[in-house]
Coordinates of C-alpha atoms in Angstrom, one line a residue:
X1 CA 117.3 130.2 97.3
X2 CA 114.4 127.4 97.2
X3 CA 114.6 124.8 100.1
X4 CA 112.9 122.5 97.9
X5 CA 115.7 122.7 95.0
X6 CA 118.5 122.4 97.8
X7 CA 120.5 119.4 97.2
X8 CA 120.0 116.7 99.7
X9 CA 122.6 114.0 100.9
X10 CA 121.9 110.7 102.9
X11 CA 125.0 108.7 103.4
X12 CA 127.3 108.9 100.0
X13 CA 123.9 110.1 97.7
X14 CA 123.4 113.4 96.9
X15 CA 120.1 113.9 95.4
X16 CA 120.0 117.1 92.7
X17 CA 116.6 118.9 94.3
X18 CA 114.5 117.3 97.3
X19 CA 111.7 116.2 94.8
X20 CA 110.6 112.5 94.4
X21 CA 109.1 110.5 92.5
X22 CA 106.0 108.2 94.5
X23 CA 106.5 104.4 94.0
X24 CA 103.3 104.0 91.4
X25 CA 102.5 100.5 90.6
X26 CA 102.1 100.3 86.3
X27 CA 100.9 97.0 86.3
X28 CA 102.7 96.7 82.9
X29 CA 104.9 94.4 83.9
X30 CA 105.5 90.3 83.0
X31 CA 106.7 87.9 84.8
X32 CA 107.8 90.2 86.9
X33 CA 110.1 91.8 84.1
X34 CA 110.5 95.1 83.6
X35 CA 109.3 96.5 79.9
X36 CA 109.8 99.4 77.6
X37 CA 106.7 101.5 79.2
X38 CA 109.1 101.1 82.5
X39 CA 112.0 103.0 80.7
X40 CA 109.7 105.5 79.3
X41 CA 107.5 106.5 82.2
X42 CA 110.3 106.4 84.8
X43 CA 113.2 107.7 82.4
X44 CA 110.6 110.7 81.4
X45 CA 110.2 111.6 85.2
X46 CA 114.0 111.7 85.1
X47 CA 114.4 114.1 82.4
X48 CA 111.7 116.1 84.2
X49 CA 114.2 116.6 86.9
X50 CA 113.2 115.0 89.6
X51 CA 116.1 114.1 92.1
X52 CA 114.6 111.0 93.0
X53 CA 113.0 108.7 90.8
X54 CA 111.3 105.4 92.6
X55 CA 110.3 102.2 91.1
X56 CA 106.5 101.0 92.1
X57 CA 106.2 98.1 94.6
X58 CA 108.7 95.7 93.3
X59 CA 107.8 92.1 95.0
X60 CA 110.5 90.0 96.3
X61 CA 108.8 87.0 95.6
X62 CA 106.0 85.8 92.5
X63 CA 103.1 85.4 95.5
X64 CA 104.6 88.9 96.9
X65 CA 102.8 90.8 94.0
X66 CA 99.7 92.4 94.3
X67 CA 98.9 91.3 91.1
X68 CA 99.8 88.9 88.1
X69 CA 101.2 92.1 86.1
X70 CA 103.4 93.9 88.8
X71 CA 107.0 94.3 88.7
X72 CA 109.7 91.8 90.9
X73 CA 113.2 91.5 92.3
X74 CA 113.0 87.5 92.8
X75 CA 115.0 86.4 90.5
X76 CA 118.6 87.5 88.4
X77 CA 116.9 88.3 84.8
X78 CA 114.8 90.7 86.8
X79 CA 118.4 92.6 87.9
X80 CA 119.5 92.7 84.5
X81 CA 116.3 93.8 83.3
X82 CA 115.6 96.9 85.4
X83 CA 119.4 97.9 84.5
X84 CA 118.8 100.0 81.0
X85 CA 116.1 101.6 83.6
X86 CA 118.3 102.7 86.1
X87 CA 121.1 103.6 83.3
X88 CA 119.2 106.3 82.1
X89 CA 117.7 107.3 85.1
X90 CA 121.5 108.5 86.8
X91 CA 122.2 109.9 82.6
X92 CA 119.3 112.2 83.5
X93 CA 121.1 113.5 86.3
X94 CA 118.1 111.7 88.8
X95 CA 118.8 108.8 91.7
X96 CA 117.3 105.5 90.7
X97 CA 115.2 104.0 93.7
X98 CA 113.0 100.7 93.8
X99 CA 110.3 99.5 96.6
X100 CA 110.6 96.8 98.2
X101 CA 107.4 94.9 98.3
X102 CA 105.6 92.0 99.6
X103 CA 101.9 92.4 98.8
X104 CA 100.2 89.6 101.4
X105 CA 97.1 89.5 102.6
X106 CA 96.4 92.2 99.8
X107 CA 98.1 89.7 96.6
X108 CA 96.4 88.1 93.8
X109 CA 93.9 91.3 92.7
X110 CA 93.0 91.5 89.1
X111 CA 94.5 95.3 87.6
X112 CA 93.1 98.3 88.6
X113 CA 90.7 99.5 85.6
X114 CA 89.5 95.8 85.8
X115 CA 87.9 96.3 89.1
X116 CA 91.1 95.2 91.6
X117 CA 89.1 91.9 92.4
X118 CA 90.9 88.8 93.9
X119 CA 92.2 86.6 91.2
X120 CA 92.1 82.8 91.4
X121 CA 94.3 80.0 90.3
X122 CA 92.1 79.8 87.3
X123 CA 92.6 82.9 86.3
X124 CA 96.3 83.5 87.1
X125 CA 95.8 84.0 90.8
X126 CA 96.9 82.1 93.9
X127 CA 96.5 82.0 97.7
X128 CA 97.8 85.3 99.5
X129 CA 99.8 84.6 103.1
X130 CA 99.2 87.2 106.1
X131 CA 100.1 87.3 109.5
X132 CA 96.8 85.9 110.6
X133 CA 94.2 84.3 109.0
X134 CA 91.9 87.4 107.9
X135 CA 90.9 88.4 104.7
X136 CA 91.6 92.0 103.7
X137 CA 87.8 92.4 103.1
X138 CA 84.5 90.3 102.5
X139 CA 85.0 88.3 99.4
X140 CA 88.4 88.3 99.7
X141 CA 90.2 85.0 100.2
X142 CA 90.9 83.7 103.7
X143 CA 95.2 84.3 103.2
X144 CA 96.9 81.5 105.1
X145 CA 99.0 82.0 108.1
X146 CA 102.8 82.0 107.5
X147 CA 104.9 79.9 110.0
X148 CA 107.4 80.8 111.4
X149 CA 110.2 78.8 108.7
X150 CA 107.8 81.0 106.1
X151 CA 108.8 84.3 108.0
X152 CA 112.5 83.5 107.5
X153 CA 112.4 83.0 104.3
X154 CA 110.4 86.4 103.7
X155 CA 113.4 87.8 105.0
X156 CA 115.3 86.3 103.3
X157 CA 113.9 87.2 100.1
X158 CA 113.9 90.8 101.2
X159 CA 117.7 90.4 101.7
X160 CA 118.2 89.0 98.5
X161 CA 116.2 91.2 96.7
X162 CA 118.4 94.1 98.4
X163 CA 121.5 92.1 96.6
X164 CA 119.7 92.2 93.1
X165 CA 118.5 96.0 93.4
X166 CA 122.0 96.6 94.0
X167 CA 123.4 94.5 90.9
X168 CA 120.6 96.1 88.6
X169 CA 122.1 99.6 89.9
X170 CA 120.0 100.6 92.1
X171 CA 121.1 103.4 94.6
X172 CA 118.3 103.7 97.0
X173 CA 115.8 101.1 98.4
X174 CA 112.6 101.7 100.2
X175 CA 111.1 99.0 101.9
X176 CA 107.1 98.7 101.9
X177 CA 105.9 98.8 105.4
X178 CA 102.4 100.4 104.4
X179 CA 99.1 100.7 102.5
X180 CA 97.7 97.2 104.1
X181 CA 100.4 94.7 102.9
X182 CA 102.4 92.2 104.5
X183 CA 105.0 94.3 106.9
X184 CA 101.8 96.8 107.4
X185 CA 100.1 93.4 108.5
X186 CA 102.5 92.6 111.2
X187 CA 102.2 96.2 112.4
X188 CA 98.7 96.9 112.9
X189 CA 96.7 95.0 115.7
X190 CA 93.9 94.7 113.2
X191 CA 95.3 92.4 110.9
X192 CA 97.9 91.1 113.3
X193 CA 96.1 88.1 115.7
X194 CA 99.2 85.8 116.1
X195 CA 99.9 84.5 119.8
X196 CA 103.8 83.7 119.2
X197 CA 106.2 86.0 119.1
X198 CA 105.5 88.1 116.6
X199 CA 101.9 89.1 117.5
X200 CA 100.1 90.9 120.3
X201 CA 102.4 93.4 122.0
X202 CA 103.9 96.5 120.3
X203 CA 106.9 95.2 120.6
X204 CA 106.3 91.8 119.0
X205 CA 104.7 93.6 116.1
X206 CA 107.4 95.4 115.5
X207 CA 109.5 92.1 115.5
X208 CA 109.5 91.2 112.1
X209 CA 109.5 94.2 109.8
X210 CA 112.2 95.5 112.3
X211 CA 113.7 92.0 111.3
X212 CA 113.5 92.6 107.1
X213 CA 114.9 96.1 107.9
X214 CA 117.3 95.0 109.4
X215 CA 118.2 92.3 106.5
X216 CA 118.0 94.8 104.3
X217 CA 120.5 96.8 105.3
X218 CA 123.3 94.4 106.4
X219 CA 122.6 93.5 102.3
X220 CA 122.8 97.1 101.4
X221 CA 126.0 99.1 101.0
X222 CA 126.7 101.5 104.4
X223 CA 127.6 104.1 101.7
X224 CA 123.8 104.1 99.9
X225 CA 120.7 105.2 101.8
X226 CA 117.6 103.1 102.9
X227 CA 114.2 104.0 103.2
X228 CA 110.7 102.8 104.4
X229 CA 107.3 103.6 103.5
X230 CA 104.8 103.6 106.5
X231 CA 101.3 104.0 107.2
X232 CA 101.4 106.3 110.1
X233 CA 97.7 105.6 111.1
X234 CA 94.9 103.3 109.9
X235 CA 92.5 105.8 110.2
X236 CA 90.9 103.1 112.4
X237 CA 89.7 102.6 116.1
X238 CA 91.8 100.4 117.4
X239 CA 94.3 100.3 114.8
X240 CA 97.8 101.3 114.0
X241 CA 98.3 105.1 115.1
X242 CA 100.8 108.0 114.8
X243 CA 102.1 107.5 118.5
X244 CA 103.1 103.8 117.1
X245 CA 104.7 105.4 114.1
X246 CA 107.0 107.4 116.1
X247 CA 108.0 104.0 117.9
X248 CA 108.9 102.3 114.8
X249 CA 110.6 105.1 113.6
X250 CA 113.0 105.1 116.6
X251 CA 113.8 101.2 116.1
X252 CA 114.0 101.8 112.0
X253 CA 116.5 105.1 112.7
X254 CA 118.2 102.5 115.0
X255 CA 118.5 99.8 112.7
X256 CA 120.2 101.9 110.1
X257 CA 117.5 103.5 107.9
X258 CA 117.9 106.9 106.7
X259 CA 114.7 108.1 105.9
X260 CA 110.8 107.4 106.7
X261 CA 108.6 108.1 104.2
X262 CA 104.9 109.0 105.5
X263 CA 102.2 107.7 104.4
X264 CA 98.9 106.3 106.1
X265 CA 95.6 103.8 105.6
X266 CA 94.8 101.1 103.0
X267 CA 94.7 98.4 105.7
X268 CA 90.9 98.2 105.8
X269 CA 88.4 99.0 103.2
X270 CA 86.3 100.7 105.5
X271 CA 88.3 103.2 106.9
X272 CA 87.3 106.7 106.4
X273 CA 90.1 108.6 105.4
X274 CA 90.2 112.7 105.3
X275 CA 91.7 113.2 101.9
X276 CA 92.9 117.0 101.1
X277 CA 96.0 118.8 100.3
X278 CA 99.0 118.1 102.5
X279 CA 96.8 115.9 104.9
X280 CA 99.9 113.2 105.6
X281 CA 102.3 116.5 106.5
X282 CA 101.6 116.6 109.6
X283 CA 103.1 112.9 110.5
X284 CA 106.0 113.7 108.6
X285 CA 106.3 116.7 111.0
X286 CA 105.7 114.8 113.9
X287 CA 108.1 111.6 113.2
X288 CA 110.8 114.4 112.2
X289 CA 110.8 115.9 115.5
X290 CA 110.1 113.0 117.9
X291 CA 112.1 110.0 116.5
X292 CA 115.1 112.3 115.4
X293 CA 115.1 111.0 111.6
X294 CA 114.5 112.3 107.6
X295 CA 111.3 112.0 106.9
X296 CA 109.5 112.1 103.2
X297 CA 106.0 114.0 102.8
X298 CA 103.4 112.1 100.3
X299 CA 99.9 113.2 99.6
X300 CA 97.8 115.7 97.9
X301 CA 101.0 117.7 97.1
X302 CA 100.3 119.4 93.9
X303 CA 101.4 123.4 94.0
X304 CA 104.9 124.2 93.7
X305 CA 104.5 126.6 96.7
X306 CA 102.9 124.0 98.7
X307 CA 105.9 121.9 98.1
X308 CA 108.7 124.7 99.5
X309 CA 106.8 125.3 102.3
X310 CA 106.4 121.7 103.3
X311 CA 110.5 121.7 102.8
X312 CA 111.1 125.3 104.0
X313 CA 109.5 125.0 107.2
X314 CA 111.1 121.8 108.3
X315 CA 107.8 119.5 108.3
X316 CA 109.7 117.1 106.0
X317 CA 113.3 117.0 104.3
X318 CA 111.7 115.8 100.6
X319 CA 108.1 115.7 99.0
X320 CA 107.2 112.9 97.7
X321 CA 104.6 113.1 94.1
X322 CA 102.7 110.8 93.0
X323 CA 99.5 111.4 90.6
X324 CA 101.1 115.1 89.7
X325 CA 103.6 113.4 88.2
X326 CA 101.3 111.2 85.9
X327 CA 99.8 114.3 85.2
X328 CA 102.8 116.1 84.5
X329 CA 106.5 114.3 84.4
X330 CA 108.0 117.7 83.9
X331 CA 106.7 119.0 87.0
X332 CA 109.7 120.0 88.6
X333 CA 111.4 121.4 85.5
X334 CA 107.8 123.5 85.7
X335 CA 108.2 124.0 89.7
X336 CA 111.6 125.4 89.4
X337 CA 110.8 128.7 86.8
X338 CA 107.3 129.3 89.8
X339 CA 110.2 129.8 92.5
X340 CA 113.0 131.2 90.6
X341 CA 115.8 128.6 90.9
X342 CA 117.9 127.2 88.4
X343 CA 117.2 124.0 87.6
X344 CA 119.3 122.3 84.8
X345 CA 117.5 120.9 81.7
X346 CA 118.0 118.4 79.5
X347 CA 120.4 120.0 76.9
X348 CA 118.1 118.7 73.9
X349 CA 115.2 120.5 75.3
X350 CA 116.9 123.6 76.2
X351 CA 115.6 125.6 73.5
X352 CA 111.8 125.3 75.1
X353 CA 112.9 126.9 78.3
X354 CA 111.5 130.1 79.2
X355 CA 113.6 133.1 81.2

């Protein structure tokens, strides 16, 4: 039998196969609200049998996104309007998931294929907030310092948003502690020059995402799982590093989370990262093993057989795709027939699948 198409459970969540779907920011969103390309593009990754389908960085507050266009958990309407989403997600026999987000430093970027530059007020920007003082790069905006009243009600917000990814039907939530934004901020002594509590040592770095996770889970049912996305490493001198990671995983596994999902970098543009196939396994191996917890691998996982082995051999419990499954939302439907299990399809597209 395929490891990777073993059923998985965290808590009272079984997921059908141990593929999910990557958080992947569509920048299609307004006002925060969800739209029709959400339903499509995620419910299409649903029917391609995914086990876990995850909602891109959803901020939990309007100057929490990374741009004007992202999607958000701040308010009610954006609960009611993520629930057809997560509907037909569970229809499709798939988890519904959403990231938790809070963009900081890295907030207020123009889209993507529009060159990712900082936006303005004039131009439906405003001023990011950061641990410290220091823009994410030159000609970035200098983000303003959050006090210490500011930091609890970022928690709060993650809290609440917990409550509203709950009443929009939600049954897992991952909590963005990576790529360069705000928790990643707090984490990393690059980004991180307070002199109060919260800055300097390891342990008051760790202070306040430990605090949100924390938050987040006395918000979140006991019986539904919680992950959180990390940047194991900067990929910088100096910086946040894999012997950290396995630190905060102990706390996270300690606060209640069920699952770490491994990612790394995006805190500095000038760090020089050694992209390739499978090249984040190895701290989903190593978090696995030292800090005792489920851990998700993400990166440069594109071959079916690449997939089972990161599962079969115990260097993750789930794979996480991202860009394979823009390229093909049917992937594991595709996966399956390569390693000979027996994965379900959707009845009306039964009579395309091949013996």
């Amino acid at each position: 039998m395929s490891a990777l198409f073993t059923p998985m459970t965290l808590r009272g969540v079984t997921f059908r196969n141990r593929i999910f779907v990557s958080p992947m920011c569509q920048y299609s969103s307004r006002e925060g609200m969800p739209t029709d390309w959400h339903l499509v593009h995620l419910g299409s990754r649903a029917v391609g049998g995914a086990g876990l389908v995850m909602v891109e960085a959803t901020a939990v507050s309007p100057e929490g996104r990374i741009s004007p266009d992202d999607s958000g958990i701040w308010d009610d309407r954006h609960a009611e309007g993520f629930a057809p989403v997560t509907r037909f997600i569970a229809e499709q026999g798939a988890v519904p998931g959403i990231q938790l987000a809070h963009a900081g430093r890295k907030a207020s970027t123009d889209l993507p294929w529009r060159g990712g530059l900082p936006l303005g007020p004039e131009s439906r920007g405003w001023q990011p907030v950061a641990p410290s003082p220091l823009p994410f790069a030159p000609g970035h905006p200098v983000p303003r310092e959050l006090s210490a009243a500011e930091l609890d009600d970022v928690v709060r917000q993650f809290r609440e948003g917990a409550g509203r990814a709950l009443a929009a039907g939600f049954r897992v939530v991952e909590i963005h502690m990576a790529h360069g934004y705000l928790l990643h901020e707090f984490l990393s002594p690059l980004s991180n020059r307070r002199t109060d509590e919260y800055g300097g040592s390891l342990e008051n770095r760790l202070r306040f995402p430990l605090r949100v996770a924390r938050a987040v889970r006395e918000a979140w049912p006991a019986e539904l799982p919680l992950f959180v996305r990390i940047s194991a490493t900067d990929w910088v001198e100096g910086g946040w590093d894999p012997g950290q990671s396995v630190v905060l995983a102990r706390h996270l596994k300690e606060a209640g989370v069920d699952l770490v999902d491994c990612s790394a970098g995006f805190l500095t543009p000038d760090a020089v990262i050694p992209f390739g196939p499978g090249y984040q396994t190895p701290f989903a191996a190593a978090i696995r093993r030292e800090a005792g917890i489920a851990t998700g691998a993400v990166g440069f996982i594109t071959q079916p057989a690449q997939a089972e082995q990161i599962v079969a051999t115990g260097l993750a419990d789930a794979v996480l795709l991202a860009r394979e499954m823009l390229r093909d939302p049917y992937w594991p439907l595709h996966a399956a027939r390569v390693l000979g299990a027996d994965l379900a399809w959707p009845v009306q597209y039964e009579r395309a699948k091949l013996p």
